[in-house]
mmCIF file of C-alpha atoms and ligand atoms in Angstrom:
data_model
loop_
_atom_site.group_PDB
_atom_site.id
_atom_site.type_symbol
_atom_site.label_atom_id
_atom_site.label_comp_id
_atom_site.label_asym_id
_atom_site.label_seq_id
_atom_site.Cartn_x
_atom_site.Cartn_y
_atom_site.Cartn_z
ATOM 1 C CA UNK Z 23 35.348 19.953 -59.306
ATOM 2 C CA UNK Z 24 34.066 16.106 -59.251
ATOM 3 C CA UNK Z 25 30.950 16.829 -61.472
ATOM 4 C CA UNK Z 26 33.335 19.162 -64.100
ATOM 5 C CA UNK Z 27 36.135 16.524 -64.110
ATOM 6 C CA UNK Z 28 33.384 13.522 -64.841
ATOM 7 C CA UNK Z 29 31.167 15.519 -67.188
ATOM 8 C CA UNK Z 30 34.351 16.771 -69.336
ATOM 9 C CA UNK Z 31 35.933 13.165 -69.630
ATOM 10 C CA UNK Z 32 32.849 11.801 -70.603
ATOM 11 C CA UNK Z 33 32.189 14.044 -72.858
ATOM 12 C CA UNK Z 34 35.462 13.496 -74.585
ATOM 13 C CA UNK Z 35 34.715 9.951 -74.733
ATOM 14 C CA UNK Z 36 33.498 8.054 -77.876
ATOM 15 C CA UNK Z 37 29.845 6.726 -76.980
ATOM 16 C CA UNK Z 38 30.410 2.911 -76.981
ATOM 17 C CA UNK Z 39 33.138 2.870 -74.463
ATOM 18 C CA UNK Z 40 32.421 3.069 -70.540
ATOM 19 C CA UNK Z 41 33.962 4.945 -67.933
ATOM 20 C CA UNK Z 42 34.544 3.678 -64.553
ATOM 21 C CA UNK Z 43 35.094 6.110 -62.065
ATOM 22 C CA UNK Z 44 37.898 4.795 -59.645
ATOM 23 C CA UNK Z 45 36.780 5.472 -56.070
ATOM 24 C CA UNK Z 46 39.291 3.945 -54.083
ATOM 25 C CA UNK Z 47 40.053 6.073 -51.238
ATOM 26 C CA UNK Z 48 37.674 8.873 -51.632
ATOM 27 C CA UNK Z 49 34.425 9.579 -49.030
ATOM 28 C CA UNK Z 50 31.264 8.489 -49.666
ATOM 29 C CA UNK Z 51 30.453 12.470 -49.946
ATOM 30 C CA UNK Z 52 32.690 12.567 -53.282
ATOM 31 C CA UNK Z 53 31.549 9.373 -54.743
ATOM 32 C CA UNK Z 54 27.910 11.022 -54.156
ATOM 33 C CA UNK Z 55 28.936 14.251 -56.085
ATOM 34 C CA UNK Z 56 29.778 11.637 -59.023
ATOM 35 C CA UNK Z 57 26.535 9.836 -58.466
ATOM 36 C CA UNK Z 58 24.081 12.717 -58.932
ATOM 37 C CA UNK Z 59 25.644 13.656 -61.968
ATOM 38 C CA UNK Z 60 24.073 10.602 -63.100
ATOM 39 C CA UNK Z 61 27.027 8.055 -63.211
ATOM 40 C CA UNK Z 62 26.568 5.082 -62.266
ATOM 41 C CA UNK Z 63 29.826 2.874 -63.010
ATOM 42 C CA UNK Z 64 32.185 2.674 -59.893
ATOM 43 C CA UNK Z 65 35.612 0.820 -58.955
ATOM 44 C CA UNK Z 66 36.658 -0.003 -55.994
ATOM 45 C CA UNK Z 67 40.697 -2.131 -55.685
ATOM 46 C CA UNK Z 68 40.102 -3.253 -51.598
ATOM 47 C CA UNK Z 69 37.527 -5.937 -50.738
ATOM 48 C CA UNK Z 70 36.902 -4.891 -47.508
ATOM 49 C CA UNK Z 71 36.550 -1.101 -48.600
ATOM 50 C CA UNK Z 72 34.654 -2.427 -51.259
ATOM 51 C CA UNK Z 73 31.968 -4.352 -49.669
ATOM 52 C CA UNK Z 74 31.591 -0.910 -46.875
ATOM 53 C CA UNK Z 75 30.862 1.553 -49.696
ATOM 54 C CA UNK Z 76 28.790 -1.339 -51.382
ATOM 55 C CA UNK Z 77 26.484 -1.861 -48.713
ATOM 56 C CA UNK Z 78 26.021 1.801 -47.833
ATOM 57 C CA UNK Z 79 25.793 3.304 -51.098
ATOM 58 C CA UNK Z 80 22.679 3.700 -53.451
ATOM 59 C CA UNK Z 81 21.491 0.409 -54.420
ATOM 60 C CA UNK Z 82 21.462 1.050 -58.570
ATOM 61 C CA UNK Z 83 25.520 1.586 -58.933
ATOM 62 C CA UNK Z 84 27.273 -0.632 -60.702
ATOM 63 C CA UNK Z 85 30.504 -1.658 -59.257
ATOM 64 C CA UNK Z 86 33.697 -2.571 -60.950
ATOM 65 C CA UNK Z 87 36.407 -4.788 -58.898
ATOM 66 C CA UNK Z 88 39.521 -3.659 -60.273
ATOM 67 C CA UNK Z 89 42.345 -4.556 -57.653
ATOM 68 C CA UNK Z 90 44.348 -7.867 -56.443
ATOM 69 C CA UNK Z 91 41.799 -10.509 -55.529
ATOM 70 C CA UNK Z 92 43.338 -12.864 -52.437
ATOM 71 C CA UNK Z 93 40.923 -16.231 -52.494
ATOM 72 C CA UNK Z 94 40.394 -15.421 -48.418
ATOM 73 C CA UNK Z 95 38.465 -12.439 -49.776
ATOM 74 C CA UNK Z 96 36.179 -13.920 -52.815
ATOM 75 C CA UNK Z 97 33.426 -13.569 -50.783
ATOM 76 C CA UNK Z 98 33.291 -9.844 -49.991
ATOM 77 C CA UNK Z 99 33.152 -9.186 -53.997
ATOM 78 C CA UNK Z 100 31.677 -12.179 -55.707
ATOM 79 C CA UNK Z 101 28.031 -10.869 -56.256
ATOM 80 C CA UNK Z 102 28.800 -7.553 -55.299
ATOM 81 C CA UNK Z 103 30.668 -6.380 -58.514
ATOM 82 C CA UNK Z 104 28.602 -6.821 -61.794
ATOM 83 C CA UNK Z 105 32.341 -7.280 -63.287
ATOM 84 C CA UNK Z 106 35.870 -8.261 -61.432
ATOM 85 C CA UNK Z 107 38.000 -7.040 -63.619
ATOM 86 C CA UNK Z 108 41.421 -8.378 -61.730
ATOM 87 C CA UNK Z 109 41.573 -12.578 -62.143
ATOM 88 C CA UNK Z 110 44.927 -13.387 -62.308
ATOM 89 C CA UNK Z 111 45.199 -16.808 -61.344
ATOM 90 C CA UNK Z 112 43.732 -20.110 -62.230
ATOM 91 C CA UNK Z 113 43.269 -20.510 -57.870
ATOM 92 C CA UNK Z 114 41.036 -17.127 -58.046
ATOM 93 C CA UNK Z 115 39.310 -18.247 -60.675
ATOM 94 C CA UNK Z 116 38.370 -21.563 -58.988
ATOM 95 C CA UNK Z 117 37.012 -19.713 -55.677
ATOM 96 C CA UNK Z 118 34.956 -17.122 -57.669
ATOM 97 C CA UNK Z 119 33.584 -19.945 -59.649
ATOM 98 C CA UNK Z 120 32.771 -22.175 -56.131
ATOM 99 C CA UNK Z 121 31.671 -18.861 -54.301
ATOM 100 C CA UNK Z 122 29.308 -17.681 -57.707
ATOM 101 C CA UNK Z 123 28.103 -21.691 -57.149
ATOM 102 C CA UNK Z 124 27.655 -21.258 -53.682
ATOM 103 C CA UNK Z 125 25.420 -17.925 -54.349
ATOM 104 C CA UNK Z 126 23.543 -19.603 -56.962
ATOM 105 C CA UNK Z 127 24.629 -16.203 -59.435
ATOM 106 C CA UNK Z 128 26.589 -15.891 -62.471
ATOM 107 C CA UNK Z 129 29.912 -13.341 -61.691
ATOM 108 C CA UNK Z 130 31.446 -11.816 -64.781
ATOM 109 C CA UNK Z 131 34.841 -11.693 -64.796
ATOM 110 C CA UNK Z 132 37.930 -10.329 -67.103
ATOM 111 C CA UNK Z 133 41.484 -12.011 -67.041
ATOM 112 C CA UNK Z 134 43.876 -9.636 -66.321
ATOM 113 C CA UNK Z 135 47.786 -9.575 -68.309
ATOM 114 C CA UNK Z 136 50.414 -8.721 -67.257
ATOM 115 C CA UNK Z 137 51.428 -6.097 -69.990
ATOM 116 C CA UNK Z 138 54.227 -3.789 -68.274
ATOM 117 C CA UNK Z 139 57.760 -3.947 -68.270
ATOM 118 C CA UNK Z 140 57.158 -3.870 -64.112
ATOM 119 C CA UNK Z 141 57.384 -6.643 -62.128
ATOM 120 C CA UNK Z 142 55.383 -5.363 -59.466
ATOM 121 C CA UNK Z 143 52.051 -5.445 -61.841
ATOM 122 C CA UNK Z 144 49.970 -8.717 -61.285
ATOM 123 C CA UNK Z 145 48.045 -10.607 -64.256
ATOM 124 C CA UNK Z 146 48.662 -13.757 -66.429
ATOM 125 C CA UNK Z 147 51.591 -13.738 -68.536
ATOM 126 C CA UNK Z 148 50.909 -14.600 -72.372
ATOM 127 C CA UNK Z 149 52.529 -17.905 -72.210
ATOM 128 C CA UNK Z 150 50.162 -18.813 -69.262
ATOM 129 C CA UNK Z 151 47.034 -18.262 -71.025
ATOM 130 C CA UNK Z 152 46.744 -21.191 -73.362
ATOM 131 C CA UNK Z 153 47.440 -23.459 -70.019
ATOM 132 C CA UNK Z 154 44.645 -21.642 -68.280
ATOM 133 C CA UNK Z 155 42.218 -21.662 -70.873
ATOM 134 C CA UNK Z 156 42.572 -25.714 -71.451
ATOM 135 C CA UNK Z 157 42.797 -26.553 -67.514
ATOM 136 C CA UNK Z 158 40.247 -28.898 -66.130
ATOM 137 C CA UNK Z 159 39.295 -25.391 -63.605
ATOM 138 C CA UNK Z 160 38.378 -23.499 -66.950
ATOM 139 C CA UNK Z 161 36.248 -25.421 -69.201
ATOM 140 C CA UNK Z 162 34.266 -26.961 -66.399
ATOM 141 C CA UNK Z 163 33.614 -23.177 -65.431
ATOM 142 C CA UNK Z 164 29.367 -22.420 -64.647
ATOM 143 C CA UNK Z 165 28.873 -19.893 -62.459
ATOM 144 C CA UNK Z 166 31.538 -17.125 -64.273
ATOM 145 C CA UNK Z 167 31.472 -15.807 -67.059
ATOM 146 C CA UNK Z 168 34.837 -14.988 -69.284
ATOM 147 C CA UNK Z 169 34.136 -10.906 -70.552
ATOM 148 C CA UNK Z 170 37.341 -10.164 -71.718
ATOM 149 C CA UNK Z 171 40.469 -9.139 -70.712
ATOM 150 C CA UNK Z 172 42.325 -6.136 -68.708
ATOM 151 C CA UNK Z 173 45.278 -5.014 -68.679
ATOM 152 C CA UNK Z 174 47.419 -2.143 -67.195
ATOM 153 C CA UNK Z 175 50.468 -0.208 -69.114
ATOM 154 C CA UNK Z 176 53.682 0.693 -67.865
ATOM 155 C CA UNK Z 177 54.060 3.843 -65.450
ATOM 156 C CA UNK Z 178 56.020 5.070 -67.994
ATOM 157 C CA UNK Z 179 56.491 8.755 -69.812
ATOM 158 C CA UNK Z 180 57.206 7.394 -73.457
ATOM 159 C CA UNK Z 181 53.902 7.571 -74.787
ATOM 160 C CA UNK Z 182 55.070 5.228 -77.680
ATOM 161 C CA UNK Z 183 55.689 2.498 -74.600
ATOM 162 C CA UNK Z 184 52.536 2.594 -73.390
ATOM 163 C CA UNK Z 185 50.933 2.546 -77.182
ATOM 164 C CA UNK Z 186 52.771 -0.438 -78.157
ATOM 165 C CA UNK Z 187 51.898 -2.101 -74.839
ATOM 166 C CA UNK Z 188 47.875 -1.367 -75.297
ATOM 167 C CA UNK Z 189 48.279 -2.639 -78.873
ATOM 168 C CA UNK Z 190 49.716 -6.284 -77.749
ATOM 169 C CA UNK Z 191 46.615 -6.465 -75.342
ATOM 170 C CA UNK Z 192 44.782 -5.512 -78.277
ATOM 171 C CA UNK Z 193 45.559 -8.006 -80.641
ATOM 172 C CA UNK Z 194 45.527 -10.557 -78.061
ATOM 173 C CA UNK Z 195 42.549 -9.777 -77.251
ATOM 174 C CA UNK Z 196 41.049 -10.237 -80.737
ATOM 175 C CA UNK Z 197 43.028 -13.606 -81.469
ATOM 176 C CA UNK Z 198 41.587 -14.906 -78.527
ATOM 177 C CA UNK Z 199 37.990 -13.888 -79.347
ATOM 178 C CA UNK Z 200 38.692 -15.739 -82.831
ATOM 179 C CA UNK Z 201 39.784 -18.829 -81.081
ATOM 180 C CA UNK Z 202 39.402 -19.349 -77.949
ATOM 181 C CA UNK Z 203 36.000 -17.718 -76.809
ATOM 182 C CA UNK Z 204 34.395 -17.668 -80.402
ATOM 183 C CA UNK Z 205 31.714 -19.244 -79.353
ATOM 184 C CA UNK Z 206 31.288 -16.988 -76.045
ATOM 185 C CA UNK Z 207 29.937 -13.901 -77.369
ATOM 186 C CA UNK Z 208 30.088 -12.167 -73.798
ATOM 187 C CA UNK Z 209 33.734 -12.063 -74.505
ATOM 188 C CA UNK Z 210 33.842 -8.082 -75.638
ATOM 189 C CA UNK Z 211 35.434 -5.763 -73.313
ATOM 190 C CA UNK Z 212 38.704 -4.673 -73.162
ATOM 191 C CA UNK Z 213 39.357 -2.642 -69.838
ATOM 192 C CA UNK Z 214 42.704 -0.753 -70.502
ATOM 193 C CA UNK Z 215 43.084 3.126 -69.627
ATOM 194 C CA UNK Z 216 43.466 5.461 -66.210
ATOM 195 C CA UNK Z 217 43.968 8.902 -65.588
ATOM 196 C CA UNK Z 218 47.531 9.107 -67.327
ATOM 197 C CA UNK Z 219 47.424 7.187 -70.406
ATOM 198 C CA UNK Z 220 43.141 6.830 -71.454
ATOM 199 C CA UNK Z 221 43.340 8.615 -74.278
ATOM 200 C CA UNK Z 222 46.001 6.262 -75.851
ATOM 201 C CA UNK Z 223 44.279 3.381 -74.526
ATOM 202 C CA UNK Z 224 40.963 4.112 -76.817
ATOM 203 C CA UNK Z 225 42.786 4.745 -79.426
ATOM 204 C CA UNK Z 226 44.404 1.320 -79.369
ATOM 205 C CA UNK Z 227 40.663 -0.074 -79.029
ATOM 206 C CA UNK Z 228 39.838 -0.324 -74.939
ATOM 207 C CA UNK Z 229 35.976 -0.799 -74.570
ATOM 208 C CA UNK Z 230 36.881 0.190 -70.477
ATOM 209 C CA UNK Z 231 38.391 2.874 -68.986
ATOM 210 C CA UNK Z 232 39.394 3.124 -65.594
ATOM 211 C CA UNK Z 233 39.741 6.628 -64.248
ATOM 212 C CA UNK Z 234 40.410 7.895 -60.597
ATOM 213 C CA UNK Z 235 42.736 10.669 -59.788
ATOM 214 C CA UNK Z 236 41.511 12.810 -62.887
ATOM 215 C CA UNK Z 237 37.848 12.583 -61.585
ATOM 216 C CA UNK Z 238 38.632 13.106 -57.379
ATOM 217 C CA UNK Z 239 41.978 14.867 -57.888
HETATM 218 C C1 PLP V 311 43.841 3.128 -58.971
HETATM 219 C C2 PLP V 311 43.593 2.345 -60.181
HETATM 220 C C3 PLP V 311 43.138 2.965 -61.355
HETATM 221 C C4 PLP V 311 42.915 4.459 -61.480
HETATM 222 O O1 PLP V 311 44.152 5.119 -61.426
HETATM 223 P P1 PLP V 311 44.256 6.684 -61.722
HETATM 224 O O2 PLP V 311 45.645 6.851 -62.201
HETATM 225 O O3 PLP V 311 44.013 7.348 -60.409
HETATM 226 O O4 PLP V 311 43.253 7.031 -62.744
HETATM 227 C C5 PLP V 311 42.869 2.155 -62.452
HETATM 228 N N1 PLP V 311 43.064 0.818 -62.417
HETATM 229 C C6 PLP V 311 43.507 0.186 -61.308
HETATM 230 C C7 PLP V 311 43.684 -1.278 -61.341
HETATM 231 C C8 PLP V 311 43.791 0.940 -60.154
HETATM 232 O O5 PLP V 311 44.230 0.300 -59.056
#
């Protein structure tokens, strides 16, 4: 079932935009069934779960940090995940950027917005961006590197709600490249889309998808 659900949605998929399979949860065994169909691009939303499957796993994946970040726990991802896809504070961003130091590595990270009606979703509000971005923490930044941004839609049926929420991150997303990381040219993912709602979310321009129950059921 793993191999037919991962071959089909990548199939389905336009070629420039990556799938990352969400593994939170599952046995190594089904993450393995993924792997030797010859994907490569996991995420994982628990540090300590995380830094487990990381370490006994097949060196060559490429893991994705997709959930809530606490600062206690920068250590068990930084280095570990090519990309963290979940910095939603200016304090996270500070202890990836002294851990990276520490490590002597450059992370890549995304910023994550808050784009649902929900409360309960984490990420940077809109208004909190333009503080963020002209803080002392972020233009002294070395060791991280600013990708892009993510962003997760409202669990929501109206398909129309969940369009017009991916379109905001959109055109966020490209103001900001025009402004504020113009001259960063690593800023060029957008990581929007999950098992309910992907298709929308490529549509509306995601460069990212994030896919877990549709893959290991
Ligand atoms: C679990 C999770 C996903 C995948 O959700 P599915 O609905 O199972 O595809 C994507 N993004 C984040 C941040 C998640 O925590």
């Amino acid at each position: 079932m793993i191999t037919h659900n991962i071959t089909s949605i990548k199939k389905s998929l336009p070629p420039n935009i990556k799938l990352v399979a969400v593994s939170k949860l599952q046995p190594l065994e089904s993450i393995l069934e993924a792997y030797h169909t010859g994907h490569r691009h996991f995420g994982e939303n628990r540090p300590q779960e995380f830094a487990t499957k990381h370490q006994q796993l097949p060196k060559d994946i490429v893991w994705h940090f997709i959930g809530h970040l606490q600062t206690n726990k920068v250590k068990l991802v930084t280095g570990k995940a090519q990309l963290i896809h979940s910095v939603d504070s200016e304090r996270l961003l500070l202890a990836i950027e002294k851990e990276a130091l520490k490590q002597g590595i450059q992370q890549r990270c995304l910023l994550e917005i808050h784009i649902a009606t929900e409360e309960t979703k984490s990420g940077f509000s809109w208004e909190e961006i333009p503080a963020l971005t002209t803080s002392p923490t972020f233009t002294n930044l070395k060791a991280v590197t600013i990708c892009g941004l993510m962003g997760m839609a409202s669990f929501v049926s109206d398909p129309q709600q969940i369009r017009t929420e991916f379109q905001k991150l959109k055109q966020y997303f490209d103001h900001l490249k025009q402004s504020t990381f113009a001259h960063n040219p690593h800023f060029c993912h957008l990581s929007m889309g999950m098992s309910g709602d992907w298709p929308i979310a490529v549509e509306e321009g995601s460069t990212l998808i994030r896919v877990g129950s549709q893959i290991f059921g």
